[in-house]
XYZ file of C-alpha atoms in Angstrom:
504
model
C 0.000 0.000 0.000
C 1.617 3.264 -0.985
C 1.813 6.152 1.694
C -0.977 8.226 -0.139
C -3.344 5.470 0.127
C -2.352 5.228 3.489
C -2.892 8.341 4.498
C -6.590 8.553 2.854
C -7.530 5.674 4.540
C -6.053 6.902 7.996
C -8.254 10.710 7.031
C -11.220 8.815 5.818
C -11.140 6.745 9.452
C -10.881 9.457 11.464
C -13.675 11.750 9.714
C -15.474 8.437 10.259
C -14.461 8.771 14.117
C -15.475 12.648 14.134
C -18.853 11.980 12.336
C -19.375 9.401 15.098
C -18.514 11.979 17.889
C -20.285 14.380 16.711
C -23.558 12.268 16.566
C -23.117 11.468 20.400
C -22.536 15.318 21.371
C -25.552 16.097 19.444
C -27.887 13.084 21.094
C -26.619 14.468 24.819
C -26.596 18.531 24.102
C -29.973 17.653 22.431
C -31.667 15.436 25.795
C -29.713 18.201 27.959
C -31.105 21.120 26.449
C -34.142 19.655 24.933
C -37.310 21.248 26.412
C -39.521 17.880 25.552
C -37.986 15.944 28.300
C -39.285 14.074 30.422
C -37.744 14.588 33.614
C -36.604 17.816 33.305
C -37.978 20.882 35.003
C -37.984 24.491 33.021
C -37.351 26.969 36.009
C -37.790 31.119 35.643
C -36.008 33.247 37.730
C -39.284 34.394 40.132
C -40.132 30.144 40.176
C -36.981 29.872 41.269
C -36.704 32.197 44.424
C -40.564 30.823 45.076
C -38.969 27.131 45.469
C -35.622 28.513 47.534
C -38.004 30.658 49.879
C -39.804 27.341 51.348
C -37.056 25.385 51.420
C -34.075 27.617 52.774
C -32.953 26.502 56.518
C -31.708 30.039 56.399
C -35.340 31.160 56.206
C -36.719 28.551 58.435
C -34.139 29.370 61.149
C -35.188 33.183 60.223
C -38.963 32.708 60.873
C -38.492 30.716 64.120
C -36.884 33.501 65.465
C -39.332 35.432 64.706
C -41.658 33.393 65.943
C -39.830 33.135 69.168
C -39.589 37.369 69.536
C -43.263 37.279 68.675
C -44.288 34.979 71.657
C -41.890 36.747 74.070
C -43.644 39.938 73.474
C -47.194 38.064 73.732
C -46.257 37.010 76.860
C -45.027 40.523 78.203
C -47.776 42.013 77.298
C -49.680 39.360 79.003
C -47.949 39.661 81.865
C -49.103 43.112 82.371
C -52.566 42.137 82.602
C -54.534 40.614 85.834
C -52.874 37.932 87.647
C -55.071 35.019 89.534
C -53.740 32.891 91.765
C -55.180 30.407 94.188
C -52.522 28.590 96.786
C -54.191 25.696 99.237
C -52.823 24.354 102.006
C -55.052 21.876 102.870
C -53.367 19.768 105.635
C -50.330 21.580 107.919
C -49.191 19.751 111.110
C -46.720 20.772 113.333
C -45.746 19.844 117.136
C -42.908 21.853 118.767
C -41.351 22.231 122.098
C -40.259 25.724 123.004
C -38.673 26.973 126.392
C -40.801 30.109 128.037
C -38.157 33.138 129.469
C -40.886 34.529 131.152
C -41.769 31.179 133.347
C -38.279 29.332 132.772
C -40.385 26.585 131.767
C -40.721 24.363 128.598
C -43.746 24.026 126.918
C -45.259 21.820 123.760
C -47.135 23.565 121.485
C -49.117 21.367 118.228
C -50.565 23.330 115.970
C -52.657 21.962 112.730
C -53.703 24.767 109.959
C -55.694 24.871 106.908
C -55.751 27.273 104.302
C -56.300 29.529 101.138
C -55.075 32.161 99.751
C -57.161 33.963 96.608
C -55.171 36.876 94.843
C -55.555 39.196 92.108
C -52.705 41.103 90.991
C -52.569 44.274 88.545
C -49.390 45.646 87.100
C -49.612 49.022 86.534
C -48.021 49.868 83.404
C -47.602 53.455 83.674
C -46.197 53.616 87.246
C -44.651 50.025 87.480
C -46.281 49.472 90.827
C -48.929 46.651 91.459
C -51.937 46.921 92.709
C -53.265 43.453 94.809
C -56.542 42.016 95.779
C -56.083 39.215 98.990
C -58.264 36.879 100.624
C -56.442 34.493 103.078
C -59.397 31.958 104.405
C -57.790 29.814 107.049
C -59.279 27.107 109.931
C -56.739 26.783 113.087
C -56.228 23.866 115.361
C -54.137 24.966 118.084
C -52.864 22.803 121.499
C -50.684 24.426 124.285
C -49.214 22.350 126.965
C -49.214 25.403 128.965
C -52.305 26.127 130.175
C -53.546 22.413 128.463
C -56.153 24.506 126.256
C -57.180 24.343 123.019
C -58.384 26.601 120.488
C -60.370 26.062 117.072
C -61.307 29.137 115.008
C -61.927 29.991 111.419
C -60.091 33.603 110.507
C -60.732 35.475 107.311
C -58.065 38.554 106.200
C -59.436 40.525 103.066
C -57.191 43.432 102.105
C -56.217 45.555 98.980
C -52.662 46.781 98.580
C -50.931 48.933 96.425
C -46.912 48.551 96.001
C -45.186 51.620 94.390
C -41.561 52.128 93.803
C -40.449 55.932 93.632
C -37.243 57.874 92.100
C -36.143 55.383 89.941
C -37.189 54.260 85.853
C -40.446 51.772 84.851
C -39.029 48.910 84.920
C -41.529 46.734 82.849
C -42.208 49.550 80.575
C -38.468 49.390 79.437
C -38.997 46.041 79.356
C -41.590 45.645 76.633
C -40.149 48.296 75.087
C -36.915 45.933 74.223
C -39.039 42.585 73.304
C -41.193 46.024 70.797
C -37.589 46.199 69.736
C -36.700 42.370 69.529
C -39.652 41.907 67.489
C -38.481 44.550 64.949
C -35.267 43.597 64.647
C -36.021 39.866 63.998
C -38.753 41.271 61.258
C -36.029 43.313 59.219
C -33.585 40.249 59.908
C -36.062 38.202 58.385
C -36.573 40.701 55.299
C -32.799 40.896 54.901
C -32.761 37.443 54.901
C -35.099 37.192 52.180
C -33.669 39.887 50.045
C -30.111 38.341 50.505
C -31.796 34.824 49.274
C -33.018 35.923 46.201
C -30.095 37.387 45.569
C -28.168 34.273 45.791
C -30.594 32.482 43.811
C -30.863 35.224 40.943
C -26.438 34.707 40.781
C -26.703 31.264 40.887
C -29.814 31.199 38.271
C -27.787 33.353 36.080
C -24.884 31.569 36.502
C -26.539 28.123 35.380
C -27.230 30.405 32.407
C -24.054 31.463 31.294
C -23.161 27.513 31.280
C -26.098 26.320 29.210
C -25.310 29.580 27.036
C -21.454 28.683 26.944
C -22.398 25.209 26.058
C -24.915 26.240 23.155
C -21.769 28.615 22.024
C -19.118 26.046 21.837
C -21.716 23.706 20.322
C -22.536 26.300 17.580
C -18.160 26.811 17.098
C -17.837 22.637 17.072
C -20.476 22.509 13.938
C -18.737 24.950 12.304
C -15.187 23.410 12.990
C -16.905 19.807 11.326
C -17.679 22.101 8.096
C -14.481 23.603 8.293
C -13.090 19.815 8.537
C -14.828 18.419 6.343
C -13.944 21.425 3.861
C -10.110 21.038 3.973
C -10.413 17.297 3.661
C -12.177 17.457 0.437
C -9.417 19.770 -0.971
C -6.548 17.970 0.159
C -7.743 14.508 -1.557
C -8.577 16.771 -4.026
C -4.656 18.114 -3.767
C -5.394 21.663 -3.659
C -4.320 22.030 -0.379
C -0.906 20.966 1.249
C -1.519 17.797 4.108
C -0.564 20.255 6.926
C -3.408 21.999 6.542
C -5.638 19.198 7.278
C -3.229 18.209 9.839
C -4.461 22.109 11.380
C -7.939 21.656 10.751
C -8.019 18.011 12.552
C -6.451 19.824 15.329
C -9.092 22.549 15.823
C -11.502 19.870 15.538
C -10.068 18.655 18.424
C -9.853 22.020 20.218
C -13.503 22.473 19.600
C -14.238 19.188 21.190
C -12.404 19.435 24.261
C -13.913 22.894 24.533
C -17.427 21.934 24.302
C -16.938 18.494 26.680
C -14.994 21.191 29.356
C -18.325 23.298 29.338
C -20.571 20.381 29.657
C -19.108 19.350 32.522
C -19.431 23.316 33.850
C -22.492 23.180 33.466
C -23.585 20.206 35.156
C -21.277 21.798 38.089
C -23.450 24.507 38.219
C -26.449 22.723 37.647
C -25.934 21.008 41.027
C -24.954 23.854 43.356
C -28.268 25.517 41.931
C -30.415 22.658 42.978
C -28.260 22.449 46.491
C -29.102 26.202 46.919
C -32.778 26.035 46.148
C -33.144 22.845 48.354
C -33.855 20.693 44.972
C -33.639 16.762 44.492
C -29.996 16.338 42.856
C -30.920 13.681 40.318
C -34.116 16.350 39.007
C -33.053 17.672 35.562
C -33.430 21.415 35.155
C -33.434 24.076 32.977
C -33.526 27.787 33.210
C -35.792 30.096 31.271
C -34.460 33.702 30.869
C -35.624 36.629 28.940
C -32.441 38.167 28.211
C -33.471 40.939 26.046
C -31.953 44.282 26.774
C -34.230 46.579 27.865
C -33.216 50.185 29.170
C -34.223 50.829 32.400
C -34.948 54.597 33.488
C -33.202 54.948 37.116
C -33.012 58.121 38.935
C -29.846 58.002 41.168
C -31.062 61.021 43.111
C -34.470 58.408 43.717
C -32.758 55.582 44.261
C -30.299 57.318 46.856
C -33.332 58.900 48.820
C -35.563 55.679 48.873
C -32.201 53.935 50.120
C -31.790 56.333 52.815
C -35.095 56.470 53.594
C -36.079 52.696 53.922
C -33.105 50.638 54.153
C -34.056 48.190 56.721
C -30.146 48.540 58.090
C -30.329 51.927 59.019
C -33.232 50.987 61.312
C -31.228 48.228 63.246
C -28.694 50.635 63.834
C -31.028 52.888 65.572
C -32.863 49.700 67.228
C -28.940 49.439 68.760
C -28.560 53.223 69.516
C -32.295 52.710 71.512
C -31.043 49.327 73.056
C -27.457 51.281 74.633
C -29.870 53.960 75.779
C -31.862 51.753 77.679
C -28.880 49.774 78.836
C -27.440 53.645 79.991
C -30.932 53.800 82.264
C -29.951 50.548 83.801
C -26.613 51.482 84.312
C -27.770 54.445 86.171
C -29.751 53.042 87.947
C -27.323 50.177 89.639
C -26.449 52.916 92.359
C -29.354 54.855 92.144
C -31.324 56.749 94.920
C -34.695 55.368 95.002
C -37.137 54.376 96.999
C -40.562 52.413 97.551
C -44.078 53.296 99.377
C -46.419 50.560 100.053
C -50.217 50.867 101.398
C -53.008 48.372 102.278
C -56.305 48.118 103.992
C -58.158 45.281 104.636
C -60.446 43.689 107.498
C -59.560 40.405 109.464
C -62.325 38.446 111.863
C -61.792 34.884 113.114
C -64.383 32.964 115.144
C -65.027 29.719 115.530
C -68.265 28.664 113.580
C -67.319 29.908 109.846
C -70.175 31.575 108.953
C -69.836 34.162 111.769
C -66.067 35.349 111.247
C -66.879 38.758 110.638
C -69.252 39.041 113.627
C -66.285 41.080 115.303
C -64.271 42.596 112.390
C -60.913 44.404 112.513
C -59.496 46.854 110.156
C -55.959 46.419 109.091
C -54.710 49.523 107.545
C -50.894 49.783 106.722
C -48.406 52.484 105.491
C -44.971 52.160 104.555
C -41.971 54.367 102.910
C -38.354 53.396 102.545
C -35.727 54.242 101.048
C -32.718 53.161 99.372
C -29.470 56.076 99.598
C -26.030 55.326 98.175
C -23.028 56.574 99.712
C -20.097 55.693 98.369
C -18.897 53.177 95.578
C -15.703 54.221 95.170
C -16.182 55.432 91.476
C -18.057 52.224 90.338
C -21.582 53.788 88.852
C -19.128 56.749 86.785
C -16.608 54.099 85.025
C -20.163 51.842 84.500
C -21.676 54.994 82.977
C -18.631 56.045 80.728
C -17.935 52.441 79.112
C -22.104 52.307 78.791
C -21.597 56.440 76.874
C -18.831 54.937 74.693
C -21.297 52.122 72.950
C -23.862 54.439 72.644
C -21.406 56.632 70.465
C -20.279 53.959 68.461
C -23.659 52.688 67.968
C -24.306 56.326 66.187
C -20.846 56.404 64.129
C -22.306 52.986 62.700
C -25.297 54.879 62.226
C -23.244 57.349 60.396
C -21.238 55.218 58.665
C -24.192 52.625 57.286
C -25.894 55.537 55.729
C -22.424 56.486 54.028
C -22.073 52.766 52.407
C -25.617 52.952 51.254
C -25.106 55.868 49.228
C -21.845 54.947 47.838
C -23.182 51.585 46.578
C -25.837 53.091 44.750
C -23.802 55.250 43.057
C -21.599 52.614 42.112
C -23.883 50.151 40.968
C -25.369 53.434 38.912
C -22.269 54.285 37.383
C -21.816 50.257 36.470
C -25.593 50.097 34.946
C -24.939 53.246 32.786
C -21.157 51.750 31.838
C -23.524 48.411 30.692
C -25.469 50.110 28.789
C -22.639 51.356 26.699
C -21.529 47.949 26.547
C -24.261 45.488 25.782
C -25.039 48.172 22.706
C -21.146 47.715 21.743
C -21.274 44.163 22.610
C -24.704 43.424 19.913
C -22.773 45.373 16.878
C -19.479 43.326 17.662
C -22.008 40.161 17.511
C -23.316 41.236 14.141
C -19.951 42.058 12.635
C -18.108 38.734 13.772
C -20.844 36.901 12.598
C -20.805 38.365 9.293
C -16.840 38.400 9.246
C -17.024 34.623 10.009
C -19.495 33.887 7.170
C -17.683 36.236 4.606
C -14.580 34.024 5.511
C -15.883 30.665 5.457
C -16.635 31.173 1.328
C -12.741 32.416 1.464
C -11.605 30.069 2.880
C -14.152 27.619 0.282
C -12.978 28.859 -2.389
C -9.091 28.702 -1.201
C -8.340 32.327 -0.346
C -7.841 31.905 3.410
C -5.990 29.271 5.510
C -7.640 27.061 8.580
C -5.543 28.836 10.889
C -7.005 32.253 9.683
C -10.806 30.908 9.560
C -9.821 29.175 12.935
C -8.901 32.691 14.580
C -12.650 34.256 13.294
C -14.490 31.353 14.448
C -12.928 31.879 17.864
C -13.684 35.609 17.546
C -17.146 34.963 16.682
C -17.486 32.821 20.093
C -16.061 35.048 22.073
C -17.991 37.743 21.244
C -21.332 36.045 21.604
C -19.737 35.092 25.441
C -19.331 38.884 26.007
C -22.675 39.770 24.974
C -24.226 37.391 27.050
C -22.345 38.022 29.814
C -22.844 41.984 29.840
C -27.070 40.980 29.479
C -26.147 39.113 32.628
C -23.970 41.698 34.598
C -26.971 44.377 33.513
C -29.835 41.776 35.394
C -27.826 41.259 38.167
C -26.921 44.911 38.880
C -30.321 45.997 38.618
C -31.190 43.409 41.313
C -28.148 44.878 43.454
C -30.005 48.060 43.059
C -32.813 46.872 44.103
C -31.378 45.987 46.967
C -29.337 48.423 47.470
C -32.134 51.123 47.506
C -35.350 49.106 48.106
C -37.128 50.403 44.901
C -37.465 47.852 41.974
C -36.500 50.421 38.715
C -37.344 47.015 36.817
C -41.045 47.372 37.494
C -40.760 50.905 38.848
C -42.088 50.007 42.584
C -40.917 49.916 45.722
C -39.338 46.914 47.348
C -40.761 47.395 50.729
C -41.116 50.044 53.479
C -40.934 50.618 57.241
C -44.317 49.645 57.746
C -44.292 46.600 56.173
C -41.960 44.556 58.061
């Protein structure tokens, strides 16, 4: 066999081989991207977040705090309404021997009891003092070895008291006023959450994108490598061109290949961390829709910086922090604090041995009582307390200061990248048109023998990478206008804001 013959059958074997590959890459780009399939699932972008939001442990861990803030404020707020409370004693017994001083003589004493005490307690939310309801009913058994008598009685004390503390801050007033604050916080923390989910879904989305786009791209350059093959094979049996040059096409073939297997396997990377982010079953197929048409969205940065300012749910937890170091300032004060306490009640006792006659001989009970509580001296204690407490509060407002700085420089950069996009998705679509056109003008040069493979080669690479770059900027636009949204709160996609104060 000669070496020509040789080398025909050796070309005509592996266009054979390439026809064969080919076929395959087709079959499994085709059942990948295919939209017929059976077991694959077409996402969009809002579908998507929908599916991430109920199955997040971010979120769930998000919403039982929530849920937990919610039901420590319920029962606050509970616990500033009447209080109930019934104590029984039914059966007491107790025998004791006890040595009389005044007739240097010991003496037993037994002693059986049986009681109840009713009470109703209010808190007084404006004052923080109580105001209490009691009725102790009670039967007495009493033996003394003394005088060897016994006594049996029923008693009855029914008095109302009031319990005031003086000079000093409402305790349970500050108190609800923190869970109020709690409950806020874990509400934005919640909406942050939320926000910062869908924006981890919408880059991951868009990332899984990119792949399948990247894949349909290198797909798209492989066909046209096969032409470009099977051109310069033709010609060189045909001997117009030298064997190099198939020699250069076989090896872009095989450029094209490994280029379009490397983004395959991309792709079905990012494939799976998008169904591990939105909580997904691993071996479920998916697809994302996108409408990537450019569309020029009208944003005011003066808006956008003023809605930010105005609503960013960030801001608010920093002043939720400046309110929590003021009322940890008031405790502070308070730890060596002058204060004091008055405490009144008046009620009516009788006691008499047949029950139904205890208040036959009735006896008033009133009682008054102020103290006082005066600090001396604590050797500088309460000033350090109060000057470390004064520090936090001040650096709670410099990150008040501070957050509202980052907020507007954020939106002005992700303004100044939207405009740049703009500029570049329009330069990106004519660079698209003219590589395509280049490509095609140069594929009949190089048919007709005017160009080489390793010219043709360099435009069909041009052509893909532009087609990248113009998917990619459609991309970088989407995802900046979600940072925006973000960023100020107000969706300049729809032209609507995000959320507001009063709606978390």
């Amino acid at each position: 066999m000669s070496r020509k013959q040789h080398i025909k059958m050796n070309q005509k074997g592996f266009s054979n081989h390439h026809q064969l590959v080919r076929l395959v890459i087709l079959i499994g780009c085709y059942c990948l991207l295919s939209t017929e399939g059976m077991s694959q699932r077409k996402l969009t972008l809002d579908e998507s977040i929908t599916i991430a939001q109920s199955s997040s442990l971010d979120i769930k861990k998000s919403k039982l705090n929530l849920f937990s803030n919610q039901r420590s404020l319920d029962a606050q707020r509970a616990a500033m309404k009447s209080r109930f409370a019934l104590d029984v004693t039914p059966f007491d017994y107790n025998r004791t021997r006890i040595f009389n001083d005044l007739f240097s003589q010991w003496n037993t004493n037994e002693d059986y009891n049986s009681f109840a005490n009713f009470s109703v307690s209010q808190p007084i939310a404006a004052t923080d003092g109580t105001v209490s309801l009691v009725n102790r009913l009670g039967y007495r058994d009493n033996y003394s070895e003394f005088q060897d008598s016994r006594t049996k009685t029923y008693s009855n004390n029914l008095y109302l008291q009031v319990d005031q503390p003086i000079f000093t801050y409402n305790r349970n007033k500050l108190q609800l006023k923190e869970l109020e604050l709690n409950l806020e916080n874990a509400q934005i923390s919640n909406s942050l959450q939320m926000l910062t989910l869908e924006q981890n879904v919408t880059q991951s989305f868009y990332t899984l994108y990119q792949r399948q786009n990247s894949l349909e791209i290198s797909l798209d350059e492989y066909e046209n490598q096969q032409v470009s093959y099977e051109i310069t094979k033709n010609k060189v049996d045909a001997d117009l061109l030298a064997q190099e040059e198939l020699y250069q096409a076989e090896l872009n073939l095989s450029t094209s290949k490994s280029t379009l297997e490397n983004n395959q396997v991309l792709l079905n990377n990012a494939a799976d961390d998008f169904k591990l982010l939105l909580g997904m079953d691993l071996d479920q197929d998916v697809e994302v829709q996108v409408d990537i048409n450019f569309i020029t969205r009208e944003v005011d940065l003066n808006q956008a910086i003023a809605h930010g300012l105005e609503n960013r749910m960030e801001l608010r937890q920093r002043g939720i922090a400046i309110e929590r170091s003021q009322f940890e300032l008031q405790r502070t004060k308070a730890l060596n604090e002058f204060k004091g306490a008055v405490s009144l009640s008046l009620g009516v006792f009788g006691d008499n041995a047949r029950a139904p006659e205890i208040y036959e001989s009735p006896t008033m009970n009133p009682r008054v009582a102020i103290s006082f509580s005066i600090p001396i001296w604590d050797w500088g204690e309460n000033k350090a307390r109060m000057e470390a407490t004064n520090a936090n509060l001040e650096i709670n407002k410099v990150d008040l200061e501070v957050e509202e700085r980052n907020i507007t420089i954020g939106i002005r950069k992700v303004y100044r990248n939207l405009q740049n996009l703009e500029n570049q998705i329009e330069i990106a679509q004519q660079n698209v048109k003219n590589a395509e056109l280049t490509y095609d003008l140069n594929l009949e040069r190089y048919r007709n023998g005017d160009l080489t493979s390793i010219d043709l080669n360099r435009f069909q690479s041009q052509l893909s990478e532009k087609k990248s770059a113009l998917a990619d900027a459609l991309i970088n636009y989407k995802i900046e206008l979600l940072n925006l949204k973000i960023l100020s709160l107000y969706d300049f996609e729809n032209q609507e804001p995000v959320i507001t104060q009063n709606n978390y």
